[in-house]
Amino acid sequence: TTTTTTTIIGRNGKIPLSVLLGAIVICIIHSLKRNVIEDIVAESVINTLISVLMEKVHTNSDMIKISLSCDYLGKVIISWFRYVDDVEYLLKTLLDLRNCDHLLLKKSASSALLQCGVAVPQSFIKTMGNEALIISSSSASVSTSEDDNNNNNDEE
């Protein structure tokens, strides 16, 4: 039998703080290694943490909420990575968060990204390699167009 988990979304389109805090408590219980967390609960926690990462930062509260989600995702991802539906999407999301202007969020996302690399090294290498190729090709095209502009200026 297959089961599906749903993530609770509040009226404002965001994960309610109480749901995130519940997920964090389950992460803490998991880290104590005293109780086994059922698969459906672990999957729900992963989905909740990842859903919070998708939210936009409008306030400091949003930034703290997303940073907490990154922190706890990093703590459980090695054990629960099998519950992540789209690893590449998660890695790209963390990479994007790593490039934000908020230092706290940047650090949390960096740490979670590295933990994902430990949990799923092949996916991490593939995704980061593809991102590096995209950056490399875009910077190569920029430098080629700058060279063309400089050559045109030299001819004048």
Protein backbone atom coordinates (compact mmCIF):
# COMPACT_ATOMS: atom_id res chain seq x y z
CA THR A 1 0.00 0.00 0.00
CA THR A 2 1.15 3.51 -0.70
CA THR A 3 0.51 6.40 1.59
CA THR A 4 0.71 10.06 0.82
CA THR A 5 1.48 12.79 3.25
CA THR A 6 0.15 16.27 3.02
CA THR A 7 1.69 19.45 4.29
CA ILE A 8 -0.55 21.86 6.16
CA ILE A 9 -0.66 25.30 4.58
CA GLY A 10 -2.10 28.26 6.48
CA ARG A 11 -4.50 30.89 5.14
CA ASN A 12 -1.57 33.10 4.18
CA GLY A 13 -0.14 30.35 1.95
CA LYS A 14 2.67 29.56 4.39
CA ILE A 15 3.41 26.70 6.74
CA PRO A 16 2.05 27.67 10.17
CA LEU A 17 4.76 28.19 12.79
CA SER A 18 3.09 25.59 15.04
CA VAL A 19 3.47 22.95 12.30
CA LEU A 20 7.15 23.84 11.83
CA LEU A 21 7.72 23.68 15.59
CA GLY A 22 6.05 20.26 15.69
CA ALA A 23 8.38 19.07 12.93
CA ILE A 24 11.38 20.45 14.84
CA VAL A 25 10.32 18.61 18.01
CA ILE A 26 10.18 15.36 16.01
CA CYS A 27 13.68 16.10 14.65
CA ILE A 28 14.91 16.56 18.23
CA ILE A 29 13.28 13.29 19.30
CA HIS A 30 14.92 11.56 16.34
CA SER A 31 18.33 12.97 17.29
CA LEU A 32 18.01 11.51 20.79
CA LYS A 33 17.81 8.05 19.17
CA ARG A 34 15.56 6.80 21.97
CA ASN A 35 12.39 6.47 19.93
CA VAL A 36 11.93 5.24 16.40
CA ILE A 37 10.09 7.74 14.23
CA GLU A 38 7.58 6.08 11.92
CA ASP A 39 8.16 6.46 8.18
CA ILE A 40 4.97 8.45 7.56
CA VAL A 41 5.91 10.90 10.33
CA ALA A 42 9.49 11.29 9.03
CA GLU A 43 8.18 11.88 5.52
CA SER A 44 5.74 14.49 6.80
CA VAL A 45 8.56 16.25 8.70
CA ILE A 46 10.78 16.31 5.59
CA ASN A 47 7.92 17.66 3.47
CA THR A 48 7.17 20.34 6.07
CA LEU A 49 10.83 21.45 6.30
CA ILE A 50 11.20 21.57 2.52
CA SER A 51 7.91 23.46 2.12
CA VAL A 52 9.17 26.13 4.52
CA LEU A 53 12.30 26.51 2.35
CA MET A 54 10.06 27.50 -0.57
CA GLU A 55 8.61 30.48 1.28
CA LYS A 56 9.76 33.99 0.44
CA VAL A 57 11.61 36.16 2.95
CA HIS A 58 9.59 39.31 3.63
CA THR A 59 10.36 39.83 7.32
CA ASN A 60 12.97 38.82 9.88
CA SER A 61 10.48 36.27 11.21
CA ASP A 62 10.34 34.65 7.74
CA MET A 63 14.12 34.56 7.61
CA ILE A 64 14.39 32.95 11.05
CA LYS A 65 11.68 30.42 10.19
CA ILE A 66 13.46 29.39 6.97
CA SER A 67 16.83 29.29 8.77
CA LEU A 68 15.37 26.97 11.43
CA SER A 69 14.00 24.76 8.69
CA CYS A 70 17.46 24.60 7.05
CA ASP A 71 19.11 23.80 10.39
CA TYR A 72 16.80 20.93 11.22
CA LEU A 73 16.75 19.61 7.67
CA GLY A 74 20.53 19.40 7.90
CA LYS A 75 20.23 17.44 11.16
CA VAL A 76 17.91 14.74 9.76
CA ILE A 77 18.65 14.59 6.04
CA ILE A 78 21.26 11.83 6.39
CA SER A 79 18.68 9.57 8.06
CA TRP A 80 15.64 10.62 6.06
CA PHE A 81 16.90 11.57 2.57
CA ARG A 82 14.85 8.70 1.07
CA TYR A 83 11.71 10.75 1.81
CA VAL A 84 12.81 13.65 -0.41
CA ASP A 85 10.82 13.48 -3.64
CA ASP A 86 13.14 15.66 -5.72
CA VAL A 87 16.70 15.77 -4.41
CA GLU A 88 17.94 18.00 -7.25
CA TYR A 89 15.22 20.58 -6.55
CA LEU A 90 16.13 20.55 -2.84
CA LEU A 91 19.82 21.03 -3.62
CA LYS A 92 19.10 23.92 -6.01
CA THR A 93 16.80 25.54 -3.45
CA LEU A 94 19.47 25.35 -0.75
CA LEU A 95 22.04 26.68 -3.20
CA ASP A 96 19.75 29.64 -3.97
CA LEU A 97 19.19 30.28 -0.25
CA ARG A 98 22.95 30.17 0.25
CA ASN A 99 23.25 33.17 -2.05
CA CYS A 100 20.76 35.36 -0.16
CA ASP A 101 21.59 38.60 1.65
CA HIS A 102 20.75 37.34 5.15
CA LEU A 103 23.84 35.98 6.93
CA LEU A 104 21.89 33.66 9.27
CA LEU A 105 19.98 32.11 6.39
CA LYS A 106 23.13 31.88 4.27
CA LYS A 107 24.93 29.92 7.02
CA SER A 108 21.98 27.62 7.67
CA ALA A 109 21.49 26.88 3.98
CA SER A 110 25.23 26.23 3.51
CA SER A 111 25.26 23.77 6.37
CA ALA A 112 22.13 21.98 5.14
CA LEU A 113 23.57 21.85 1.61
CA LEU A 114 26.74 20.20 2.90
CA GLN A 115 24.72 17.68 4.91
CA CYS A 116 22.73 16.86 1.77
CA GLY A 117 26.07 16.27 0.06
CA VAL A 118 26.93 13.73 2.76
CA ALA A 119 23.48 12.10 2.51
CA VAL A 120 23.31 11.82 -1.29
CA PRO A 121 26.82 12.41 -2.66
CA GLN A 122 26.10 11.32 -6.25
CA SER A 123 23.11 13.65 -6.60
CA PHE A 124 25.07 16.43 -4.91
CA ILE A 125 28.02 16.08 -7.30
CA LYS A 126 25.74 15.86 -10.35
CA THR A 127 23.66 18.89 -9.37
CA MET A 128 26.63 21.04 -8.33
CA GLY A 129 28.48 20.00 -11.50
CA ASN A 130 25.54 21.04 -13.65
CA GLU A 131 25.29 24.36 -11.80
CA ALA A 132 29.03 24.94 -12.31
CA LEU A 133 28.66 24.25 -16.04
CA ILE A 134 25.78 26.73 -16.28
CA ILE A 135 27.82 29.39 -14.46
CA SER A 136 30.88 28.61 -16.56
CA SER A 137 29.03 28.81 -19.86
CA SER A 138 27.25 32.03 -18.90
CA SER A 139 30.51 33.66 -17.79
CA ALA A 140 32.23 32.42 -20.97
CA SER A 141 29.52 34.00 -23.12
CA VAL A 142 29.80 37.26 -21.15
CA SER A 143 33.59 37.34 -21.59
CA THR A 144 33.23 36.48 -25.30
CA SER A 145 30.78 39.34 -25.82
CA GLU A 146 33.11 41.68 -23.87
CA ASP A 147 36.03 40.56 -26.09
CA ASP A 148 33.90 41.23 -29.16
CA ASN A 149 33.02 44.70 -27.84
CA ASN A 150 36.70 45.42 -27.09
CA ASN A 151 37.72 44.24 -30.56
CA ASN A 152 35.09 46.45 -32.16
CA ASN A 153 36.31 49.40 -30.09
CA ASP A 154 39.92 48.67 -31.10
CA GLU A 155 38.97 48.73 -34.79
CA GLU A 156 37.44 52.16 -34.50
